[in-house]
PDB file of N, CA, C and O in Angstrom:
ATOM      1  N   MET A   6      94.615  97.475 114.137  1.00  0.00           N
ATOM      2  CA  MET A   6      95.537  96.320 113.920  1.00  0.00           C
ATOM      3  C   MET A   6      96.899  97.089 114.350  1.00  0.00           C
ATOM      4  O   MET A   6      97.231  98.429 113.287  1.00  0.00           O
ATOM      5  N   ASP A   7      97.930  96.802 114.632  1.00  0.00           N
ATOM      6  CA  ASP A   7      99.005  96.906 115.171  1.00  0.00           C
ATOM      7  C   ASP A   7      99.957  97.570 114.201  1.00  0.00           C
ATOM      8  O   ASP A   7      99.642  96.513 113.068  1.00  0.00           O
ATOM      9  N   LYS A   8     100.865  98.640 113.727  1.00  0.00           N
ATOM     10  CA  LYS A   8     101.915  98.414 113.000  1.00  0.00           C
ATOM     11  C   LYS A   8     103.455  98.052 113.711  1.00  0.00           C
ATOM     12  O   LYS A   8     103.519  98.748 114.270  1.00  0.00           O
ATOM     13  N   THR A   9     104.155  97.515 112.566  1.00  0.00           N
ATOM     14  CA  THR A   9     105.232  96.769 113.079  1.00  0.00           C
ATOM     15  C   THR A   9     105.930  97.684 112.249  1.00  0.00           C
ATOM     16  O   THR A   9     106.166  98.225 111.308  1.00  0.00           O
ATOM     17  N   ILE A  10     107.354  98.219 113.230  1.00  0.00           N
ATOM     18  CA  ILE A  10     108.207  98.851 112.485  1.00  0.00           C
ATOM     19  C   ILE A  10     109.663  98.006 112.813  1.00  0.00           C
ATOM     20  O   ILE A  10     109.943  97.772 114.117  1.00  0.00           O
ATOM     21  N   LYS A  11     110.219  98.397 111.968  1.00  0.00           N
ATOM     22  CA  LYS A  11     111.729  97.272 112.129  1.00  0.00           C
ATOM     23  C   LYS A  11     112.949  98.439 111.562  1.00  0.00           C
ATOM     24  O   LYS A  11     112.815  99.183 110.904  1.00  0.00           O
ATOM     25  N   LEU A  12     114.159  98.118 112.593  1.00  0.00           N
ATOM     26  CA  LEU A  12     114.917  98.885 113.059  1.00  0.00           C
ATOM     27  C   LEU A  12     116.414  97.790 112.534  1.00  0.00           C
ATOM     28  O   LEU A  12     116.383  96.866 113.259  1.00  0.00           O
ATOM     29  N   ARG A  13     117.069  97.915 111.679  1.00  0.00           N
ATOM     30  CA  ARG A  13     118.457  97.359 111.351  1.00  0.00           C
ATOM     31  C   ARG A  13     119.337  97.877 111.954  1.00  0.00           C
ATOM     32  O   ARG A  13     119.777  98.971 112.153  1.00  0.00           O
ATOM     33  N   VAL A  14     120.214  97.124 112.932  1.00  0.00           N
ATOM     34  CA  VAL A  14     121.449  97.703 113.908  1.00  0.00           C
ATOM     35  C   VAL A  14     122.583  96.717 113.487  1.00  0.00           C
ATOM     36  O   VAL A  14     122.287  95.542 113.665  1.00  0.00           O
ATOM     37  N   LYS A  15     123.587  97.264 112.908  1.00  0.00           N
ATOM     38  CA  LYS A  15     124.687  96.689 112.768  1.00  0.00           C
ATOM     39  C   LYS A  15     125.432  96.056 114.017  1.00  0.00           C
ATOM     40  O   LYS A  15     125.392  96.129 115.099  1.00  0.00           O
ATOM     41  N   LYS A  16     125.642  94.578 113.564  1.00  0.00           N
ATOM     42  CA  LYS A  16     126.395  94.049 114.790  1.00  0.00           C
ATOM     43  C   LYS A  16     127.487  94.373 115.598  1.00  0.00           C
ATOM     44  O   LYS A  16     127.931  94.244 116.852  1.00  0.00           O
ATOM     45  N   GLU A  17     128.363  94.724 114.427  1.00  0.00           N
ATOM     46  CA  GLU A  17     129.631  95.349 115.017  1.00  0.00           C
ATOM     47  C   GLU A  17     129.547  97.149 115.331  1.00  0.00           C
ATOM     48  O   GLU A  17     129.731  97.794 113.965  1.00  0.00           O
ATOM     49  N   ILE A  18     129.314  97.386 116.383  1.00  0.00           N
ATOM     50  CA  ILE A  18     129.294  98.955 116.645  1.00  0.00           C
ATOM     51  C   ILE A  18     130.348  99.256 118.055  1.00  0.00           C
ATOM     52  O   ILE A  18     130.136  98.308 118.862  1.00  0.00           O
ATOM     53  N   ASP A  19     130.451 100.418 118.113  1.00  0.00           N
ATOM     54  CA  ASP A  19     131.316 100.996 119.097  1.00  0.00           C
ATOM     55  C   ASP A  19     130.287 101.099 120.386  1.00  0.00           C
ATOM     56  O   ASP A  19     129.266 101.237 120.410  1.00  0.00           O
ATOM     57  N   ASN A  20     131.177 101.147 121.366  1.00  0.00           N
ATOM     58  CA  ASN A  20     130.687 101.489 122.445  1.00  0.00           C
ATOM     59  C   ASN A  20     129.213 102.417 122.663  1.00  0.00           C
ATOM     60  O   ASN A  20     128.447 102.460 123.405  1.00  0.00           O
ATOM     61  N   SER A  21     129.859 103.961 121.820  1.00  0.00           N
ATOM     62  CA  SER A  21     128.850 104.802 121.919  1.00  0.00           C
ATOM     63  C   SER A  21     127.550 104.621 121.374  1.00  0.00           C
ATOM     64  O   SER A  21     126.518 104.964 121.591  1.00  0.00           O
ATOM     65  N   SER A  22     127.587 103.988 120.298  1.00  0.00           N
ATOM     66  CA  SER A  22     126.418 103.303 119.522  1.00  0.00           C
ATOM     67  C   SER A  22     125.753 102.291 120.169  1.00  0.00           C
ATOM     68  O   SER A  22     124.619 103.111 120.036  1.00  0.00           O
ATOM     69  N   VAL A  23     126.144 101.916 121.251  1.00  0.00           N
ATOM     70  CA  VAL A  23     125.631 100.276 121.879  1.00  0.00           C
ATOM     71  C   VAL A  23     124.640 101.610 122.787  1.00  0.00           C
ATOM     72  O   VAL A  23     123.189 100.789 122.845  1.00  0.00           O
ATOM     73  N   LEU A  24     125.347 102.313 123.212  1.00  0.00           N
ATOM     74  CA  LEU A  24     124.576 103.162 124.567  1.00  0.00           C
ATOM     75  C   LEU A  24     123.477 104.026 123.568  1.00  0.00           C
ATOM     76  O   LEU A  24     122.350 103.872 123.985  1.00  0.00           O
ATOM     77  N   LYS A  25     123.577 104.475 122.641  1.00  0.00           N
ATOM     78  CA  LYS A  25     122.657 105.009 121.718  1.00  0.00           C
ATOM     79  C   LYS A  25     121.520 104.024 121.331  1.00  0.00           C
ATOM     80  O   LYS A  25     120.103 104.259 121.667  1.00  0.00           O
ATOM     81  N   VAL A  26     121.470 103.030 121.086  1.00  0.00           N
ATOM     82  CA  VAL A  26     120.648 102.100 120.565  1.00  0.00           C
ATOM     83  C   VAL A  26     119.934 101.329 121.714  1.00  0.00           C
ATOM     84  O   VAL A  26     118.564 101.783 121.728  1.00  0.00           O
ATOM     85  N   LEU A  27     120.879 101.510 123.298  1.00  0.00           N
ATOM     86  CA  LEU A  27     119.766 100.985 124.556  1.00  0.00           C
ATOM     87  C   LEU A  27     119.180 101.991 124.789  1.00  0.00           C
ATOM     88  O   LEU A  27     117.710 101.764 125.076  1.00  0.00           O
ATOM     89  N   LYS A  28     119.672 103.459 124.619  1.00  0.00           N
ATOM     90  CA  LYS A  28     118.497 104.424 125.320  1.00  0.00           C
ATOM     91  C   LYS A  28     117.372 104.810 124.203  1.00  0.00           C
ATOM     92  O   LYS A  28     116.359 104.571 124.560  1.00  0.00           O
ATOM     93  N   LEU A  29     117.851 104.362 122.633  1.00  0.00           N
ATOM     94  CA  LEU A  29     116.469 104.486 121.813  1.00  0.00           C
ATOM     95  C   LEU A  29     115.554 103.261 122.237  1.00  0.00           C
ATOM     96  O   LEU A  29     114.196 103.963 122.476  1.00  0.00           O
ATOM     97  N   LYS A  30     115.611 102.397 122.747  1.00  0.00           N
ATOM     98  CA  LYS A  30     114.716 101.322 122.777  1.00  0.00           C
ATOM     99  C   LYS A  30     114.065 101.283 124.117  1.00  0.00           C
ATOM    100  O   LYS A  30     112.971 101.131 124.430  1.00  0.00           O
ATOM    101  N   GLY A  31     114.866 102.000 125.056  1.00  0.00           N
ATOM    102  CA  GLY A  31     114.545 102.476 126.597  1.00  0.00           C
ATOM    103  C   GLY A  31     113.205 103.263 126.454  1.00  0.00           C
ATOM    104  O   GLY A  31     112.184 103.433 127.152  1.00  0.00           O
ATOM    105  N   THR A  32     113.642 104.033 125.655  1.00  0.00           N
ATOM    106  CA  THR A  32     112.738 105.663 125.432  1.00  0.00           C
ATOM    107  C   THR A  32     111.414 105.215 124.853  1.00  0.00           C
ATOM    108  O   THR A  32     110.292 105.509 125.070  1.00  0.00           O
ATOM    109  N   LEU A  33     111.682 104.556 123.842  1.00  0.00           N
ATOM    110  CA  LEU A  33     110.128 103.481 122.884  1.00  0.00           C
ATOM    111  C   LEU A  33     109.553 103.169 123.860  1.00  0.00           C
ATOM    112  O   LEU A  33     108.164 103.406 123.970  1.00  0.00           O
ATOM    113  N   ILE A  34     110.153 102.233 124.510  1.00  0.00           N
ATOM    114  CA  ILE A  34     109.239 101.863 125.907  1.00  0.00           C
ATOM    115  C   ILE A  34     108.810 102.808 126.847  1.00  0.00           C
ATOM    116  O   ILE A  34     107.432 102.652 127.122  1.00  0.00           O
ATOM    117  N   SER A  35     109.528 103.610 127.116  1.00  0.00           N
ATOM    118  CA  SER A  35     108.775 104.200 128.344  1.00  0.00           C
ATOM    119  C   SER A  35     108.028 105.259 128.093  1.00  0.00           C
ATOM    120  O   SER A  35     107.019 105.884 128.707  1.00  0.00           O
ATOM    121  N   LYS A  36     107.861 105.826 127.099  1.00  0.00           N
ATOM    122  CA  LYS A  36     106.987 106.650 126.229  1.00  0.00           C
ATOM    123  C   LYS A  36     105.684 105.840 125.584  1.00  0.00           C
ATOM    124  O   LYS A  36     104.663 106.934 125.333  1.00  0.00           O
ATOM    125  N   GLY A  37     105.442 104.983 125.640  1.00  0.00           N
ATOM    126  CA  GLY A  37     104.067 103.873 125.777  1.00  0.00           C
ATOM    127  C   GLY A  37     104.289 103.490 124.198  1.00  0.00           C
ATOM    128  O   GLY A  37     102.999 103.161 123.709  1.00  0.00           O
ATOM    129  N   TYR A  38     105.242 104.015 123.431  1.00  0.00           N
ATOM    130  CA  TYR A  38     105.069 103.555 122.087  1.00  0.00           C
ATOM    131  C   TYR A  38     104.959 101.868 121.592  1.00  0.00           C
ATOM    132  O   TYR A  38     104.534 101.607 121.043  1.00  0.00           O
ATOM    133  N   THR A  39     105.528 101.232 122.672  1.00  0.00           N
ATOM    134  CA  THR A  39     105.477  99.625 122.831  1.00  0.00           C
ATOM    135  C   THR A  39     106.028  99.357 124.084  1.00  0.00           C
ATOM    136  O   THR A  39     106.332  99.731 124.610  1.00  0.00           O
ATOM    137  N   GLU A  40     105.496  97.276 124.241  1.00  0.00           N
ATOM    138  CA  GLU A  40     105.868  97.055 125.508  1.00  0.00           C
ATOM    139  C   GLU A  40     107.307  96.287 125.520  1.00  0.00           C
ATOM    140  O   GLU A  40     107.711  95.898 126.566  1.00  0.00           O
ATOM    141  N   ILE A  41     107.741  95.797 123.998  1.00  0.00           N
ATOM    142  CA  ILE A  41     108.478  94.763 124.060  1.00  0.00           C
ATOM    143  C   ILE A  41     108.970  95.070 122.770  1.00  0.00           C
ATOM    144  O   ILE A  41     108.504  95.378 121.816  1.00  0.00           O
ATOM    145  N   ILE A  42     110.553  95.032 122.077  1.00  0.00           N
ATOM    146  CA  ILE A  42     111.334  94.972 121.094  1.00  0.00           C
ATOM    147  C   ILE A  42     111.925  93.316 120.699  1.00  0.00           C
ATOM    148  O   ILE A  42     112.730  92.722 121.575  1.00  0.00           O
ATOM    149  N   TYR A  43     111.588  92.952 119.300  1.00  0.00           N
ATOM    150  CA  TYR A  43     112.143  92.284 119.524  1.00  0.00           C
ATOM    151  C   TYR A  43     113.408  92.007 118.421  1.00  0.00           C
ATOM    152  O   TYR A  43     113.705  92.699 117.700  1.00  0.00           O
ATOM    153  N   ILE A  44     114.091  90.882 118.780  1.00  0.00           N
ATOM    154  CA  ILE A  44     115.541  90.933 118.390  1.00  0.00           C
ATOM    155  C   ILE A  44     116.037  89.670 117.734  1.00  0.00           C
ATOM    156  O   ILE A  44     115.894  88.750 118.797  1.00  0.00           O
ATOM    157  N   ALA A  45     116.648  89.998 116.285  1.00  0.00           N
ATOM    158  CA  ALA A  45     116.778  88.979 115.656  1.00  0.00           C
ATOM    159  C   ALA A  45     117.787  88.779 114.707  1.00  0.00           C
ATOM    160  O   ALA A  45     118.109  90.060 114.279  1.00  0.00           O
ATOM    161  N   ASP A  46     118.557  87.931 114.368  1.00  0.00           N
ATOM    162  CA  ASP A  46     119.603  87.869 113.518  1.00  0.00           C
ATOM    163  C   ASP A  46     118.695  87.833 112.160  1.00  0.00           C
ATOM    164  O   ASP A  46     118.035  87.249 111.616  1.00  0.00           O
ATOM    165  N   GLU A  47     119.648  89.156 111.288  1.00  0.00           N
ATOM    166  CA  GLU A  47     118.894  89.488 110.040  1.00  0.00           C
ATOM    167  C   GLU A  47     120.121  88.585 109.319  1.00  0.00           C
ATOM    168  O   GLU A  47     119.589  87.931 108.189  1.00  0.00           O
ATOM    169  N   ASN A  48     121.238  88.666 109.308  1.00  0.00           N
ATOM    170  CA  ASN A  48     122.224  87.936 108.441  1.00  0.00           C
ATOM    171  C   ASN A  48     123.541  87.901 109.583  1.00  0.00           C
ATOM    172  O   ASN A  48     123.517  88.253 110.555  1.00  0.00           O
ATOM    173  N   THR A  49     124.723  87.837 109.017  1.00  0.00           N
ATOM    174  CA  THR A  49     126.166  87.914 109.342  1.00  0.00           C
ATOM    175  C   THR A  49     126.272  89.484 110.193  1.00  0.00           C
ATOM    176  O   THR A  49     126.847  89.639 110.834  1.00  0.00           O
ATOM    177  N   GLU A  50     125.686  90.146 109.636  1.00  0.00           N
ATOM    178  CA  GLU A  50     125.968  91.496 109.503  1.00  0.00           C
ATOM    179  C   GLU A  50     125.125  92.692 110.340  1.00  0.00           C
ATOM    180  O   GLU A  50     125.578  93.482 111.097  1.00  0.00           O
ATOM    181  N   TYR A  51     123.791  92.177 110.473  1.00  0.00           N
ATOM    182  CA  TYR A  51     122.929  93.029 111.349  1.00  0.00           C
ATOM    183  C   TYR A  51     122.039  92.266 112.473  1.00  0.00           C
ATOM    184  O   TYR A  51     121.538  91.403 111.879  1.00  0.00           O
ATOM    185  N   TYR A  52     121.759  92.953 112.999  1.00  0.00           N
ATOM    186  CA  TYR A  52     120.082  92.338 113.841  1.00  0.00           C
ATOM    187  C   TYR A  52     119.232  93.278 113.427  1.00  0.00           C
ATOM    188  O   TYR A  52     119.233  94.485 112.947  1.00  0.00           O
ATOM    189  N   LEU A  53     117.756  92.839 113.536  1.00  0.00           N
ATOM    190  CA  LEU A  53     116.687  93.318 113.132  1.00  0.00           C
ATOM    191  C   LEU A  53     116.208  93.657 114.555  1.00  0.00           C
ATOM    192  O   LEU A  53     115.242  92.170 115.051  1.00  0.00           O
ATOM    193  N   ASN A  54     115.647  94.340 114.665  1.00  0.00           N
ATOM    194  CA  ASN A  54     114.821  94.949 115.936  1.00  0.00           C
ATOM    195  C   ASN A  54     113.494  95.386 115.282  1.00  0.00           C
ATOM    196  O   ASN A  54     113.645  96.029 114.330  1.00  0.00           O
ATOM    197  N   SER A  55     112.714  94.616 115.865  1.00  0.00           N
ATOM    198  CA  SER A  55     111.190  95.428 115.596  1.00  0.00           C
ATOM    199  C   SER A  55     110.236  95.454 116.717  1.00  0.00           C
ATOM    200  O   SER A  55     110.735  94.694 117.534  1.00  0.00           O
ATOM    201  N   PHE A  56     109.021  96.008 116.648  1.00  0.00           N
ATOM    202  CA  PHE A  56     107.934  96.247 117.537  1.00  0.00           C
ATOM    203  C   PHE A  56     107.236  96.735 116.820  1.00  0.00           C
ATOM    204  O   PHE A  56     106.799  97.205 115.856  1.00  0.00           O
ATOM    205  N   SER A  57     105.783  96.509 117.763  1.00  0.00           N
ATOM    206  CA  SER A  57     104.626  96.888 117.207  1.00  0.00           C
ATOM    207  C   SER A  57     104.243  98.116 118.051  1.00  0.00           C
ATOM    208  O   SER A  57     104.574  98.355 119.247  1.00  0.00           O
ATOM    209  N   THR A  58     103.472  99.100 117.472  1.00  0.00           N
ATOM    210  CA  THR A  58     102.723 100.060 118.173  1.00  0.00           C
ATOM    211  C   THR A  58     101.326 100.656 117.330  1.00  0.00           C
ATOM    212  O   THR A  58     101.399 100.154 116.170  1.00  0.00           O
ATOM    213  N   SER A  59     100.578 101.270 117.994  1.00  0.00           N
ATOM    214  CA  SER A  59      99.226 101.591 117.279  1.00  0.00           C
ATOM    215  C   SER A  59      99.596 102.815 116.258  1.00  0.00           C
ATOM    216  O   SER A  59     100.502 102.777 116.104  1.00  0.00           O
ATOM    217  N   PRO A  60      98.431 101.985 115.171  1.00  0.00           N
ATOM    218  CA  PRO A  60      98.411 103.161 113.850  1.00  0.00           C
ATOM    219  C   PRO A  60      98.321 104.862 114.574  1.00  0.00           C
ATOM    220  O   PRO A  60      99.275 105.438 113.576  1.00  0.00           O
ATOM    221  N   GLU A  61      97.835 105.104 115.455  1.00  0.00           N
ATOM    222  CA  GLU A  61      98.115 106.334 115.900  1.00  0.00           C
ATOM    223  C   GLU A  61      99.342 107.049 116.214  1.00  0.00           C
ATOM    224  O   GLU A  61      99.714 108.003 116.019  1.00  0.00           O
ATOM    225  N   ASN A  62      99.970 105.854 116.758  1.00  0.00           N
ATOM    226  CA  ASN A  62     101.458 106.583 117.110  1.00  0.00           C
ATOM    227  C   ASN A  62     102.645 105.860 116.040  1.00  0.00           C
ATOM    228  O   ASN A  62     103.857 106.471 116.415  1.00  0.00           O
ATOM    229  N   LYS A  63     102.276 105.290 114.993  1.00  0.00           N
ATOM    230  CA  LYS A  63     102.937 104.996 113.541  1.00  0.00           C
ATOM    231  C   LYS A  63     104.211 106.235 113.555  1.00  0.00           C
ATOM    232  O   LYS A  63     105.038 106.241 113.351  1.00  0.00           O
ATOM    233  N   LYS A  64     103.571 107.391 112.861  1.00  0.00           N
ATOM    234  CA  LYS A  64     103.631 108.337 112.295  1.00  0.00           C
ATOM    235  C   LYS A  64     104.774 109.085 113.293  1.00  0.00           C
ATOM    236  O   LYS A  64     105.933 109.981 113.254  1.00  0.00           O
ATOM    237  N   GLU A  65     104.420 109.490 114.627  1.00  0.00           N
ATOM    238  CA  GLU A  65     105.089 109.979 116.113  1.00  0.00           C
ATOM    239  C   GLU A  65     106.643 108.886 116.067  1.00  0.00           C
ATOM    240  O   GLU A  65     107.498 109.851 116.329  1.00  0.00           O
ATOM    241  N   VAL A  66     106.267 107.662 116.255  1.00  0.00           N
ATOM    242  CA  VAL A  66     107.590 107.307 116.484  1.00  0.00           C
ATOM    243  C   VAL A  66     108.195 107.248 115.392  1.00  0.00           C
ATOM    244  O   VAL A  66     109.447 107.279 115.592  1.00  0.00           O
ATOM    245  N   GLU A  67     107.981 107.575 114.261  1.00  0.00           N
ATOM    246  CA  GLU A  67     108.976 107.571 113.150  1.00  0.00           C
ATOM    247  C   GLU A  67     109.543 108.247 113.242  1.00  0.00           C
ATOM    248  O   GLU A  67     110.921 108.883 112.979  1.00  0.00           O
ATOM    249  N   TYR A  68     108.720 109.669 113.565  1.00  0.00           N
ATOM    250  CA  TYR A  68     109.505 111.089 113.352  1.00  0.00           C
ATOM    251  C   TYR A  68     110.811 110.986 114.598  1.00  0.00           C
ATOM    252  O   TYR A  68     111.592 111.465 114.879  1.00  0.00           O
ATOM    253  N   PHE A  69     110.067 110.219 115.736  1.00  0.00           N
ATOM    254  CA  PHE A  69     110.733 110.520 116.822  1.00  0.00           C
ATOM    255  C   PHE A  69     112.244 109.517 116.280  1.00  0.00           C
ATOM    256  O   PHE A  69     113.159 109.921 117.064  1.00  0.00           O
ATOM    257  N   VAL A  70     112.313 108.195 115.836  1.00  0.00           N
ATOM    258  CA  VAL A  70     113.497 107.885 115.431  1.00  0.00           C
ATOM    259  C   VAL A  70     114.130 108.426 114.489  1.00  0.00           C
ATOM    260  O   VAL A  70     115.624 108.303 114.437  1.00  0.00           O
ATOM    261  N   PHE A  71     113.547 108.885 113.312  1.00  0.00           N
ATOM    262  CA  PHE A  71     114.096 109.617 112.211  1.00  0.00           C
ATOM    263  C   PHE A  71     114.974 111.024 113.165  1.00  0.00           C
ATOM    264  O   PHE A  71     116.223 111.011 112.569  1.00  0.00           O
ATOM    265  N   GLY A  72     114.168 111.545 113.886  1.00  0.00           N
ATOM    266  CA  GLY A  72     114.817 112.519 114.107  1.00  0.00           C
ATOM    267  C   GLY A  72     116.057 113.125 115.314  1.00  0.00           C
ATOM    268  O   GLY A  72     117.088 113.282 115.581  1.00  0.00           O
ATOM    269  N   LEU A  73     115.950 111.584 115.989  1.00  0.00           N
ATOM    270  CA  LEU A  73     116.905 111.261 117.357  1.00  0.00           C
ATOM    271  C   LEU A  73     118.076 110.905 116.095  1.00  0.00           C
ATOM    272  O   LEU A  73     119.355 111.210 116.990  1.00  0.00           O
ATOM    273  N   TYR A  74     118.377 110.090 114.960  1.00  0.00           N
ATOM    274  CA  TYR A  74     119.442 109.429 114.846  1.00  0.00           C
ATOM    275  C   TYR A  74     119.940 109.997 113.452  1.00  0.00           C
ATOM    276  O   TYR A  74     120.684 109.604 113.051  1.00  0.00           O
ATOM    277  N   HIS A  75     119.135 111.256 113.034  1.00  0.00           N
ATOM    278  CA  HIS A  75     119.635 111.514 111.679  1.00  0.00           C
ATOM    279  C   HIS A  75     119.471 112.972 111.613  1.00  0.00           C
ATOM    280  O   HIS A  75     118.882 113.761 110.973  1.00  0.00           O
ATOM    281  N   LYS A  76     120.228 113.438 112.581  1.00  0.00           N
ATOM    282  CA  LYS A  76     120.663 114.601 112.829  1.00  0.00           C
ATOM    283  C   LYS A  76     121.660 115.270 112.008  1.00  0.00           C
ATOM    284  O   LYS A  76     122.758 114.421 111.749  1.00  0.00           O
ATOM    285  N   PRO A  77     121.297 116.419 111.224  1.00  0.00           N
ATOM    286  CA  PRO A  77     122.752 116.800 110.285  1.00  0.00           C
ATOM    287  C   PRO A  77     123.726 117.530 111.032  1.00  0.00           C
ATOM    288  O   PRO A  77     123.935 117.662 112.179  1.00  0.00           O
TER     289      PRO A  77
END
């Protein structure tokens, strides 16, 4: 069974952050982690981006996302 990964993205972000989010989504798709990323309104402040990946890829995807966006 596929594992769902959810990412919260603020609606009000600067252009630099928009480019980072788009690059992340493109890389997740190009690396074959997922084929489509769904975007929904979570509330007035955040979008909820979600996608499914295989259980074998789940840890690798989490590491990729965490490592890419949480550098000290």
